[in-house]
Coordinates of C-alpha atoms in Angstrom, one line a residue:
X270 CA 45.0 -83.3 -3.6
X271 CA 43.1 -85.0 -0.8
X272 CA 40.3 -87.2 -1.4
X273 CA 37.5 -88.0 0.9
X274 CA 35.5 -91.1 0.6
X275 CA 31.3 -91.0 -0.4
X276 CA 29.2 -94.1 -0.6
X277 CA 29.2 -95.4 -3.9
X278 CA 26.7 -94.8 -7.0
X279 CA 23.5 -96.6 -6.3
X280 CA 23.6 -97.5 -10.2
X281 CA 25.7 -100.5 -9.3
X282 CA 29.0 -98.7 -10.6
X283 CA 32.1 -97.8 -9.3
X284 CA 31.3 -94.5 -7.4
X285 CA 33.3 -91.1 -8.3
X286 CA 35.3 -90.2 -5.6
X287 CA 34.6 -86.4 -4.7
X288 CA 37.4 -84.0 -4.5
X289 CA 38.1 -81.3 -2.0
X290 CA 37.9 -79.1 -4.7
X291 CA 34.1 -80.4 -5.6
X292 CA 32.9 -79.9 -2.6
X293 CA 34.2 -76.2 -2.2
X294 CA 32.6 -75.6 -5.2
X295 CA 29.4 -77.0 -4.3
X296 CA 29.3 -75.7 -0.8
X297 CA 29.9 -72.0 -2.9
X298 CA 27.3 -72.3 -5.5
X299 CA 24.8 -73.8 -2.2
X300 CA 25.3 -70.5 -0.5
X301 CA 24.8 -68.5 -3.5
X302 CA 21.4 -70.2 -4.2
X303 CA 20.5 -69.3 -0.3
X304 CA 21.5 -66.0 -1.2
X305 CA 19.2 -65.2 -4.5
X306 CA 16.5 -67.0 -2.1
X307 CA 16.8 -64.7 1.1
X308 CA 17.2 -61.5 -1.5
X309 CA 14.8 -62.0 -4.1
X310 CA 12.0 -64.4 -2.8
X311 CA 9.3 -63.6 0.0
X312 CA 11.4 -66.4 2.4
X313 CA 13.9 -63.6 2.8
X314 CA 10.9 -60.8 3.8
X315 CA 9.8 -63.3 6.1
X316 CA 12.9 -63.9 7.9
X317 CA 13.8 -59.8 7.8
X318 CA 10.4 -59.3 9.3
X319 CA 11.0 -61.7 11.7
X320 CA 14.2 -60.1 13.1
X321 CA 13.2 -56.7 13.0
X322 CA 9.2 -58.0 15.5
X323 CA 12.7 -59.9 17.7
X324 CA 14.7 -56.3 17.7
X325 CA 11.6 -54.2 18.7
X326 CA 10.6 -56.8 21.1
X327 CA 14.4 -56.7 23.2
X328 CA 14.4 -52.5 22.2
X329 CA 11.4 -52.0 23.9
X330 CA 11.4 -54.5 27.1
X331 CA 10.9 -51.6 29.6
X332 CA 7.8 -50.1 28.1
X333 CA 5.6 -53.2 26.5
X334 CA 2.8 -50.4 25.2
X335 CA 5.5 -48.9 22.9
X336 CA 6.8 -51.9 21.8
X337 CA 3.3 -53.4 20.8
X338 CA 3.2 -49.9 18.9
X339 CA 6.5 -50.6 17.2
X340 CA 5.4 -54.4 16.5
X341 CA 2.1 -53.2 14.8
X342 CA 3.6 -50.8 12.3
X343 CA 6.8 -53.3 11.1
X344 CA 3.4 -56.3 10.8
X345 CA 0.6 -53.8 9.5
X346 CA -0.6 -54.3 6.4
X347 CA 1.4 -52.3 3.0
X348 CA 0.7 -49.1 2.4
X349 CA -1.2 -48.2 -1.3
X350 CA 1.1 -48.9 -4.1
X351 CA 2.8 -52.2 -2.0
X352 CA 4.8 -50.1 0.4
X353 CA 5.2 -50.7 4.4
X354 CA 3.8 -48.4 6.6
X355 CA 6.2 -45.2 7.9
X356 CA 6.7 -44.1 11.2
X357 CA 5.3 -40.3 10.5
X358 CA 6.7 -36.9 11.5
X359 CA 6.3 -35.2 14.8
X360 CA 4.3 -32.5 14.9
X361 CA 6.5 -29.2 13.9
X362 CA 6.2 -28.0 17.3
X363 CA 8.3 -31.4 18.7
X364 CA 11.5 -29.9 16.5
X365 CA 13.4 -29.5 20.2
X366 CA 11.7 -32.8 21.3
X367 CA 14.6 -34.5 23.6
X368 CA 12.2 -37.5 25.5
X369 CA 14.7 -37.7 28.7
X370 CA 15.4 -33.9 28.8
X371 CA 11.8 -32.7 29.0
X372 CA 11.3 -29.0 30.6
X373 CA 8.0 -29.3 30.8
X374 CA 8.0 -32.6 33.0
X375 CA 11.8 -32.0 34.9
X376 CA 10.3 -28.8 35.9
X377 CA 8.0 -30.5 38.7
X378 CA 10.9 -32.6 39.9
X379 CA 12.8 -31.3 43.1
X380 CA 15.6 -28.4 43.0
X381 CA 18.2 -30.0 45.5
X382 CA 21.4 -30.3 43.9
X383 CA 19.9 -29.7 40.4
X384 CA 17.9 -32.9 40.3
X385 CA 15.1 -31.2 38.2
X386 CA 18.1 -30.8 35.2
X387 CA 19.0 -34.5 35.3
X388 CA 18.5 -36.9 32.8
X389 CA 14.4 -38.2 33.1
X390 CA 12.8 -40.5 30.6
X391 CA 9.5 -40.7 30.6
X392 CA 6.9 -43.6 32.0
X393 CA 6.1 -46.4 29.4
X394 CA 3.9 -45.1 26.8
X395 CA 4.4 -41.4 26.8
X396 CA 7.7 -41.3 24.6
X397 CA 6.8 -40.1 21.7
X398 CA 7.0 -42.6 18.3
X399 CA 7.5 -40.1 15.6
X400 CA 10.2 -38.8 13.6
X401 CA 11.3 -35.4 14.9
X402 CA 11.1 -33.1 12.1
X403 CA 14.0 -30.4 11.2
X404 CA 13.4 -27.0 11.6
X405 CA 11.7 -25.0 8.4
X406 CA 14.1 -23.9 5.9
X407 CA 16.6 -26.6 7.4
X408 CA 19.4 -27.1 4.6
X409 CA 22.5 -29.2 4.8
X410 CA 24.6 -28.1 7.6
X411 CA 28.5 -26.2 6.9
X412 CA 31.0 -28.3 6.3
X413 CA 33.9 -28.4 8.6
X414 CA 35.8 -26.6 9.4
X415 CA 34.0 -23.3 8.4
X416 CA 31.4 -24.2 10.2
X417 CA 33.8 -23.7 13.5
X418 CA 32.9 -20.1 12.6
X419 CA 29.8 -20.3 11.5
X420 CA 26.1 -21.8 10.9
X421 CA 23.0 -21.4 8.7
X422 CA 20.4 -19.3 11.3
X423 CA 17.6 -21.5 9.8
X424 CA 19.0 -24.7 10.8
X425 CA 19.5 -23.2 14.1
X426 CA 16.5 -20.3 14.4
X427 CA 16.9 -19.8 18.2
X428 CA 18.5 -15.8 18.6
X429 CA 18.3 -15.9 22.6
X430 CA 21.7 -16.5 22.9
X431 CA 23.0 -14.0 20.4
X432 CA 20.6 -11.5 22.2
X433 CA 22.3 -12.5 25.2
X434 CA 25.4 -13.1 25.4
X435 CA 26.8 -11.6 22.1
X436 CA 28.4 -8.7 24.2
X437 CA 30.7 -11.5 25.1
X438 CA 31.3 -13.2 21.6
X439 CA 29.3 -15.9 21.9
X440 CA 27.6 -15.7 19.0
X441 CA 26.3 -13.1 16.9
X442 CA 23.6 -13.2 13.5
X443 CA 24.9 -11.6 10.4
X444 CA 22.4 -12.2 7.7
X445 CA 22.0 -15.4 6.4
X446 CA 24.4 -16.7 9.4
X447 CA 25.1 -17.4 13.2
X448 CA 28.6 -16.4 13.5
X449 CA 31.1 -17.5 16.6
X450 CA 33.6 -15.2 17.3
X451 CA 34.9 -17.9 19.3
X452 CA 33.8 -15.9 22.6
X453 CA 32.6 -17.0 26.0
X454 CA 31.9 -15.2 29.3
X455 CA 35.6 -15.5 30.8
X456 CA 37.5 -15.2 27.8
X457 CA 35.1 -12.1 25.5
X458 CA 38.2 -12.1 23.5
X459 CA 38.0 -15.7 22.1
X460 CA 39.1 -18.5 22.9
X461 CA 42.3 -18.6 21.3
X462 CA 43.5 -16.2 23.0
X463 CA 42.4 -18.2 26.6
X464 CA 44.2 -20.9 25.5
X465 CA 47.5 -19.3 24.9
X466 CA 47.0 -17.9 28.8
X467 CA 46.5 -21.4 29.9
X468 CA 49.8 -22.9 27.2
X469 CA 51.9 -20.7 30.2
X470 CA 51.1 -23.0 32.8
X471 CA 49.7 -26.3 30.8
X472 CA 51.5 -28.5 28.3
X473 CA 48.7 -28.2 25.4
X474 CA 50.3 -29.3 21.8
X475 CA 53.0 -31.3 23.0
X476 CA 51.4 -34.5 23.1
X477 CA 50.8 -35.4 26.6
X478 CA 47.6 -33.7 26.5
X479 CA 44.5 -35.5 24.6
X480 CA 41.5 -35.7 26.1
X481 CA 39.6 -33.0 28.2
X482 CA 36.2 -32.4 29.5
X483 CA 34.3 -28.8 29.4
X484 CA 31.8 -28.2 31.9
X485 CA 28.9 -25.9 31.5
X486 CA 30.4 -25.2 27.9
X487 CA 27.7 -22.9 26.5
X488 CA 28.4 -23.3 22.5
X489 CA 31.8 -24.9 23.4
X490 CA 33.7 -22.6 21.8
X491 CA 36.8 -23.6 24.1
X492 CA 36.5 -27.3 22.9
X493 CA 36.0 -26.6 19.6
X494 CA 39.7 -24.4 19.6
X495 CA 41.0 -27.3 21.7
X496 CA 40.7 -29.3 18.2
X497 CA 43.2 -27.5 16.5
X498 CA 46.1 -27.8 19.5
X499 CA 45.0 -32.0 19.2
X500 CA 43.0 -31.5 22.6
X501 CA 39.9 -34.1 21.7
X502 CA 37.0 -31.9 24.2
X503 CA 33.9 -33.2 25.2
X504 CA 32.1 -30.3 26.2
X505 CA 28.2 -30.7 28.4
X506 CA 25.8 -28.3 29.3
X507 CA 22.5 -28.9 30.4
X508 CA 19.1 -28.0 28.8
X509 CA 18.2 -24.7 30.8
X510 CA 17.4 -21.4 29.8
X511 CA 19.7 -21.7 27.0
X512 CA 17.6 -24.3 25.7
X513 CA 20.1 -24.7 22.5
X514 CA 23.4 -24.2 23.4
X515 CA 23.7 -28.0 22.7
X516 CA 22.2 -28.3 19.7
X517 CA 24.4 -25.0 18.3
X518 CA 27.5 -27.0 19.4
X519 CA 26.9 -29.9 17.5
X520 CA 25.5 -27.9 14.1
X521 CA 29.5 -26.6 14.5
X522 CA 30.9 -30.5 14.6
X523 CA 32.0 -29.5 17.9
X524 CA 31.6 -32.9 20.2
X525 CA 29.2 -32.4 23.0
X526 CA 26.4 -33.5 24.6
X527 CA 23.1 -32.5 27.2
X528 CA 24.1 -33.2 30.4
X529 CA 23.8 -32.2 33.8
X530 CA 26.6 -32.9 37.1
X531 CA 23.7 -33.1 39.7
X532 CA 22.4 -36.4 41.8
X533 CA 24.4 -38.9 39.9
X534 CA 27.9 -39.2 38.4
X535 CA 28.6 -38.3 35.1
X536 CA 28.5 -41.4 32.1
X537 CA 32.0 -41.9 32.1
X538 CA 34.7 -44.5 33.4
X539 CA 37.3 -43.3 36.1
X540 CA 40.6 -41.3 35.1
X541 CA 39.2 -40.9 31.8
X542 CA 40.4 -37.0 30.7
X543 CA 43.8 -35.6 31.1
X544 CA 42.2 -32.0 31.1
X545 CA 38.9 -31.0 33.5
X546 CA 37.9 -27.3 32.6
X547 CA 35.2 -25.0 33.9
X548 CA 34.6 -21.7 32.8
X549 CA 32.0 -19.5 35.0
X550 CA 30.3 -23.3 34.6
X551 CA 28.7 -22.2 38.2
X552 CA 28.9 -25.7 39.8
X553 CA 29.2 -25.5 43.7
X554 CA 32.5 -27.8 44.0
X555 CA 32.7 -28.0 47.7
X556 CA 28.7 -28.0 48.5
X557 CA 27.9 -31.5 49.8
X558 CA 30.7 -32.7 51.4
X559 CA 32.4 -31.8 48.5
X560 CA 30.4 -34.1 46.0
X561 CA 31.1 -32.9 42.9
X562 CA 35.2 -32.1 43.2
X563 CA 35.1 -35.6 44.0
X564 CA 33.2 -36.7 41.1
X565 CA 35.7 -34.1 39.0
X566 CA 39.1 -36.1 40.6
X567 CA 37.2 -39.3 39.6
X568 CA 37.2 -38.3 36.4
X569 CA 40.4 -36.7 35.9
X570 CA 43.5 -38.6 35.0
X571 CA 46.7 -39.0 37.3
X572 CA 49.1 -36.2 36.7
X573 CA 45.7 -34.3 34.9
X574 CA 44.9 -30.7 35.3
X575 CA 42.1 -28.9 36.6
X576 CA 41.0 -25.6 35.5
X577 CA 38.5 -23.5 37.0
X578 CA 37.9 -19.8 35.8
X579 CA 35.4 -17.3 37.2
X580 CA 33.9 -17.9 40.7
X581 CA 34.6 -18.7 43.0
X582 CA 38.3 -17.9 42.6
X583 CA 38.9 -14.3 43.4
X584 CA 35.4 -13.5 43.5
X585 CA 33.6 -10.7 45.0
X586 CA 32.1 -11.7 48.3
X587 CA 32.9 -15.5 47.7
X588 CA 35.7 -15.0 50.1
X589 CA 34.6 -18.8 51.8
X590 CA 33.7 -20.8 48.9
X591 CA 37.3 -19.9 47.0
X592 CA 39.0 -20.6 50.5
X593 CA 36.8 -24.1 50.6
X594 CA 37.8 -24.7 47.2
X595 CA 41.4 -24.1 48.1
X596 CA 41.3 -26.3 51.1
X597 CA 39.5 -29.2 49.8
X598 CA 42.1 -29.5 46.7
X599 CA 44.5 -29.5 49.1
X600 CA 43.1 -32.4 51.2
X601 CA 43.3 -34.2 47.9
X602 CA 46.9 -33.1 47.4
X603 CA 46.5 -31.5 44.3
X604 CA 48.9 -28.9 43.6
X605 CA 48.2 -25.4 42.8
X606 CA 50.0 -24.3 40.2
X607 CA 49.0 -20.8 39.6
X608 CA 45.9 -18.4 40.1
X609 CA 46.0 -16.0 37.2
X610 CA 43.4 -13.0 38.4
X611 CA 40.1 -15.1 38.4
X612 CA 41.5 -18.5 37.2
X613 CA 42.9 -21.3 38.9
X614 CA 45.4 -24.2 37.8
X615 CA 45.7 -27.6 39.5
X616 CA 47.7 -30.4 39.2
X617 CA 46.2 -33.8 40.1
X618 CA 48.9 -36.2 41.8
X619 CA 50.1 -38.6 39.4
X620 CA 50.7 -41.7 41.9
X621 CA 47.8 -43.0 44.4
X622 CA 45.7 -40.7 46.5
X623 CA 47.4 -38.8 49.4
X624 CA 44.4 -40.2 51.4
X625 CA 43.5 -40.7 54.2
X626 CA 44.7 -37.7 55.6
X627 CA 43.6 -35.3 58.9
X628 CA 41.4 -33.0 56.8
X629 CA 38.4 -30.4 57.7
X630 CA 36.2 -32.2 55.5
X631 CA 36.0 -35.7 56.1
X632 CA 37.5 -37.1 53.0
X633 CA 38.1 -40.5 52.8
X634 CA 38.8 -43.4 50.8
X635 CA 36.0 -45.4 49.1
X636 CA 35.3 -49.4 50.1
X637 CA 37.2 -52.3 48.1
X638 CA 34.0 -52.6 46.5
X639 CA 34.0 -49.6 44.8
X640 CA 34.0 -49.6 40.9
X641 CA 35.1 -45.9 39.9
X642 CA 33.8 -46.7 36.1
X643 CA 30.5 -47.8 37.0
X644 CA 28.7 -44.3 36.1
X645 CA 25.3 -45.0 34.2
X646 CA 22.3 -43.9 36.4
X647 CA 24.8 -44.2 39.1
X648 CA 24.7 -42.3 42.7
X649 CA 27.3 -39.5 43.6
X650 CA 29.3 -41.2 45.9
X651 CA 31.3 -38.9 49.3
X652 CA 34.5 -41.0 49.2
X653 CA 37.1 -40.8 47.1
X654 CA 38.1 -43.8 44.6
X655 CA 40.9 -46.2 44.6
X656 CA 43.3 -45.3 41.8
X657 CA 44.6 -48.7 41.5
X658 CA 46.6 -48.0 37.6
X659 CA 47.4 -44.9 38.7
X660 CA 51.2 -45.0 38.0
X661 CA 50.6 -46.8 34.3
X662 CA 47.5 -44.4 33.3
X663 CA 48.8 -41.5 34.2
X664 CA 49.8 -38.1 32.2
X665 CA 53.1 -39.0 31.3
X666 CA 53.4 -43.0 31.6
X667 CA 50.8 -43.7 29.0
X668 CA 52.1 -43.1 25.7
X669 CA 52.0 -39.7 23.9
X670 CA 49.2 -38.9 21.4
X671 CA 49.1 -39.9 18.5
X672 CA 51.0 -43.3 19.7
X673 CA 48.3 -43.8 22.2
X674 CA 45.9 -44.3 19.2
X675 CA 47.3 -47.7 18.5
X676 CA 48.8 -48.5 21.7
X677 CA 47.0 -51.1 24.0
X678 CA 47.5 -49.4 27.7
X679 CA 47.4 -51.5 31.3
X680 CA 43.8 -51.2 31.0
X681 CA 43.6 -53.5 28.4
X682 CA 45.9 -56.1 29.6
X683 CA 43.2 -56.7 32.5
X684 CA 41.2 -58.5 30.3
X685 CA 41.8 -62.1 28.8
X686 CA 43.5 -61.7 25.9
X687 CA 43.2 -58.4 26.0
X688 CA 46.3 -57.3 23.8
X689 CA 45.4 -59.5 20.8
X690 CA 41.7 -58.9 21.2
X691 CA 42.7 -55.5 21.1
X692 CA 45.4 -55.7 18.2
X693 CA 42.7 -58.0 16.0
X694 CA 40.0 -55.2 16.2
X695 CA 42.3 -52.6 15.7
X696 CA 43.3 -54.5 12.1
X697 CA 39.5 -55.4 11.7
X698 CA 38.7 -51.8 11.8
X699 CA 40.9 -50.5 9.5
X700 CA 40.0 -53.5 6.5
X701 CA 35.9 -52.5 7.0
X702 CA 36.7 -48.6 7.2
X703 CA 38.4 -49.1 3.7
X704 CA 35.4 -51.4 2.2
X705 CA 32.8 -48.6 3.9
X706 CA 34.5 -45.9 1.8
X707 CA 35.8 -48.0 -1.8
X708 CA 32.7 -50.7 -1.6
X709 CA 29.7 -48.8 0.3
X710 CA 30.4 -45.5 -0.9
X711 CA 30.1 -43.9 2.5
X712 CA 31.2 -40.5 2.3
X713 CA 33.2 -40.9 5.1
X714 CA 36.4 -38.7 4.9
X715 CA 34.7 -35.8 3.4
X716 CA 33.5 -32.7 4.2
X717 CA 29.6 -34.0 4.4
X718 CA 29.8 -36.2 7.3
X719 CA 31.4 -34.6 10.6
X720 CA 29.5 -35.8 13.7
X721 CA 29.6 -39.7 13.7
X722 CA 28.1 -41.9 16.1
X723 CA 29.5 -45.6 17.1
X724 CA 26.7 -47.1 19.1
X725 CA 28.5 -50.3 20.2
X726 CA 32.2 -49.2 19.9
X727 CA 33.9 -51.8 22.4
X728 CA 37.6 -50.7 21.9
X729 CA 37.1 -47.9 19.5
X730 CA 38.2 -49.2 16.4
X731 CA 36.0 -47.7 14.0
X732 CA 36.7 -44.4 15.5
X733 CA 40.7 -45.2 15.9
X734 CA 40.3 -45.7 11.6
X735 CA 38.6 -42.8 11.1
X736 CA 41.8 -40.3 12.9
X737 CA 42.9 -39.1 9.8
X738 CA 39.5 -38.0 8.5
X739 CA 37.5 -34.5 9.2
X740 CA 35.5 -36.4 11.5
X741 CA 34.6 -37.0 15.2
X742 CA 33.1 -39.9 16.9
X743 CA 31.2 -40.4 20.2
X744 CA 32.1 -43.9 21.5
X745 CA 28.6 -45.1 22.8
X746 CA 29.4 -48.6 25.3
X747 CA 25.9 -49.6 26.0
X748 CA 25.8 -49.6 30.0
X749 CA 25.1 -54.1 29.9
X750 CA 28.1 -54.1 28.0
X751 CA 31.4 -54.8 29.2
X752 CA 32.8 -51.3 30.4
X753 CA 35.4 -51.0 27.9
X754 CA 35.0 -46.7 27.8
X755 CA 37.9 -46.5 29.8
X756 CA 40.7 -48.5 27.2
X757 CA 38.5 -46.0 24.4
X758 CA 39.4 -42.7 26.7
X759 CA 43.2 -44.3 27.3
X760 CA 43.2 -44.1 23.1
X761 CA 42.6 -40.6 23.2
X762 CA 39.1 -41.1 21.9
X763 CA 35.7 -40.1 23.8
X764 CA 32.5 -41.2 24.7
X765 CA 30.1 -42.1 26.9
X766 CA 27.5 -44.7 28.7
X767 CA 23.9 -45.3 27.3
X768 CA 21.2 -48.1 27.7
X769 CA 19.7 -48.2 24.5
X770 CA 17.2 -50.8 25.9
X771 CA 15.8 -49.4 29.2
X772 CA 16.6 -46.1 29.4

């Protein structure tokens, strides 16, 4: 054993010299004094008040009248009985509150290309600071997968839709029950049968397939099949006169989320889904210099595929917009692989852009300084990015699901270290997923928790842990972050960008 010299006794006698041993011991039985201190003596409230007036303080930056409001509740004096004062309920009427996705205020914003339906948070002050409330009668959600099929109606009370659209099997209220026939407009005969029309002409369930994007998903009934061919969908819609096709979605454990393709791309890195699919989603592809099929090919993977079903393909007296549409792919030297009465099947080229090219629509290549991931509260752009990994992220070079799960892509190896970073936090993950479930008794894994939420996911590993479970997980990488989304989307997980600080 090693020894380590200390001055000697000031008793005049030979000193004891102090073993390794002693002063691992002592340095053990120090930190459990500081712990009984910080947990069971007011130092510890101190210090835990402390870092939670520092949190709302860097949470609320942007708007310094909501974070005074924040600071006065965690300071304010206790409550009757010694308790802290709560943050109280909305009122009832606030059950559908969304703060960036307001009706009332989006509806005096301009109409141009759907601005009005974009995301818009309110000025400093207004946001509300309440809890919403659930809906009367709210009781806990069913448990996956039944409730693919169906919901309680008083967790979800909103029958528009049914009234609506249940001619097309949608939805439908039996009792007690919302019930999903599995339904949409273009396929009224469910979605598993859709998706055997599209297994013709598109390799879904052999692996190469993972990750796919639904636009204008209504209660994302084609995502929510997707999950049992191993197709992870993220399915958007946004908050229009179906106020709650959202909210229906996610009471199913489908993933989705409120969004709307309008001013400003959509919060997601480039090449990130092998699968783009629109059904009757009504977005005008080739309006604007062809704005929003370019945001779609930023978004889609190499050697990806591109569905669009209902107009304008084959439609009645949109004669020009399907020949546009036809034209524009094209120019982009996608290849058409079939149109099946009022759906259409692309293939995206899997090496770098056929561009530039003599084309009717001016389509050209974006600057050197063009980042393609950069997407949060970012502007459409009319050029067309630089795939520079195109060969070694595309549909067929990167690995095959599930290997992709574990396997660091050409993404990753951009970073320093990036393959043992990436390897450590995959291990990392997998030791504090095990302590969450044996030590914390998280139900994770079980039937109770379906929808999960990873607000600073980096690589993905708590989500990558979690595979085998009934569960989903949104991958949030906070926009000041480094963009790591894109290594999360090569993994065949999802996500998106957020600013939980600003915005």
């Amino acid at each position: 054993m090693g020894h380590v010299n200390l001055p000697p006794s000031r008793r005049g006698g030979p000193g004891r010299q102090w073993t390794l041993l002693d002063l691992v011991s002592a340095s053990f039985f120090a930190a459990v004094l500081v712990f009984f201190v910080l947990v069971f003596t007011s130092l510890g409230d101190s210090l835990a008040a402390s870092g939670r007036r520092a949190l709302a303080r860097s949470s609320s930056s942007s708007d310094p009248r909501q974070r005074d409001r924040l600071i006065a509740l965690l300071d304010g004096p206790p409550a009757p009985g010694g308790h802290r004062a709560v943050i109280d309920a909305c009122p009832a009427e606030e059950v559908d509150y969304m703060p960036c996705e307001d009706p009332r205020r989006n509806s005096q914003l301009s109409r141009h290309m759907n601005l009005y339906r974009e995301r818009h948070c309110p000025p400093p002050g207004e946001s509300l600071l309440c809890l919403i409330p659930p809906p009367q009668g709210y009781r806990y959600p069913v448990p996956w997968p039944e409730s693919l099929h169906k919901i309680w109606h008083d967790n979800m009370p909103y029958d528009k839709i049914a009234e609506r659209k249940g001619h097309q099997g949608w939805m439908k209220e039996e009792g007690q029950y919302f019930i999903f026939p599995g339904g949409g407009t273009m396929f009224p005969d469910g979605a598993a049968q859709y998706i055997t029309k599209l297994r013709q002409f598109i390799p879904i369930n052999s692996g190469l397939l993972r990750t796919a994007l639904d636009m204008g998903c209504g209660v994302a009934s084609f995502g929510g099949f997707l999950l049992k061919e191993n197709i992870m969908t993220l399915s958007f819609a946004p908050r229009d006169s179906h106020k709650s096709q959202i909210q229906f979605a996610l009471e199913r454990g489908i993933p989705a989320f409120v969004a709307m393709l309008g001013t400003r791309r959509l919060p997601f890195p480039a090449y990130s889904f092998d699968l783009v699919h629109c059904s009757r989603c009504l977005i005008p592809f080739t309006a604007y210099n062809g704005t929003y099929l370019i945001e779609v090919d930023r978004l889609l993977r190499p050697g990806g595929f591109l569905v669009i079903s209902g107009p304008p393909v084959q439609w009645t007296n949109q004669d020009k917009e399907w020949s546009d549409l036809q034209a524009m792919a094209h120019a982009l030297c996608y290849e058409l692989i079939t149109v099946d009465g009022n759906t259409a099947i692309w293939k995206k080229p899997s090496e770098a852009s056929c561009l530039p090219n003599q084309n009717e629509f001016g389509l050209d290549l974006c600057g050197d300084t063009d980042d393609p991931s950069e997407a949060w509260y970012f502007k459409l752009k009319k050029c067309v990015s630089k795939p520079s990994l195109a060969g070694d992220i595309a549909v067929g070079s990167i690995p095959m699901w599930p290997d992709r799960l574990s396997k660091p892509t050409a993404r990753v190896s951009l970073m320093k270290n990036g393959v043992d970073v990436f390897e450590a936090d995959t291990r990392r993950w997998v030791r504090r997923v095990a302590y969450y479930k044996k030590s914390l008794g998280l139900e994770l894994g079980k039937p109770r928790i379906r929808n999960v939420m990873d607000m600073n996911a980096i690589f993905g590993g708590f989500a990558a842990a979690l595979n085998s479970d009934p569960v989903w997980v949104m991958n949030v990488i906070p926009a000041r972050k480094p963009l790591t989304l894109g290594i999360i989307y090569d993994r065949g997980l999802i996500g998106l960008y957020h600013d939980w600080l600003a915005r």
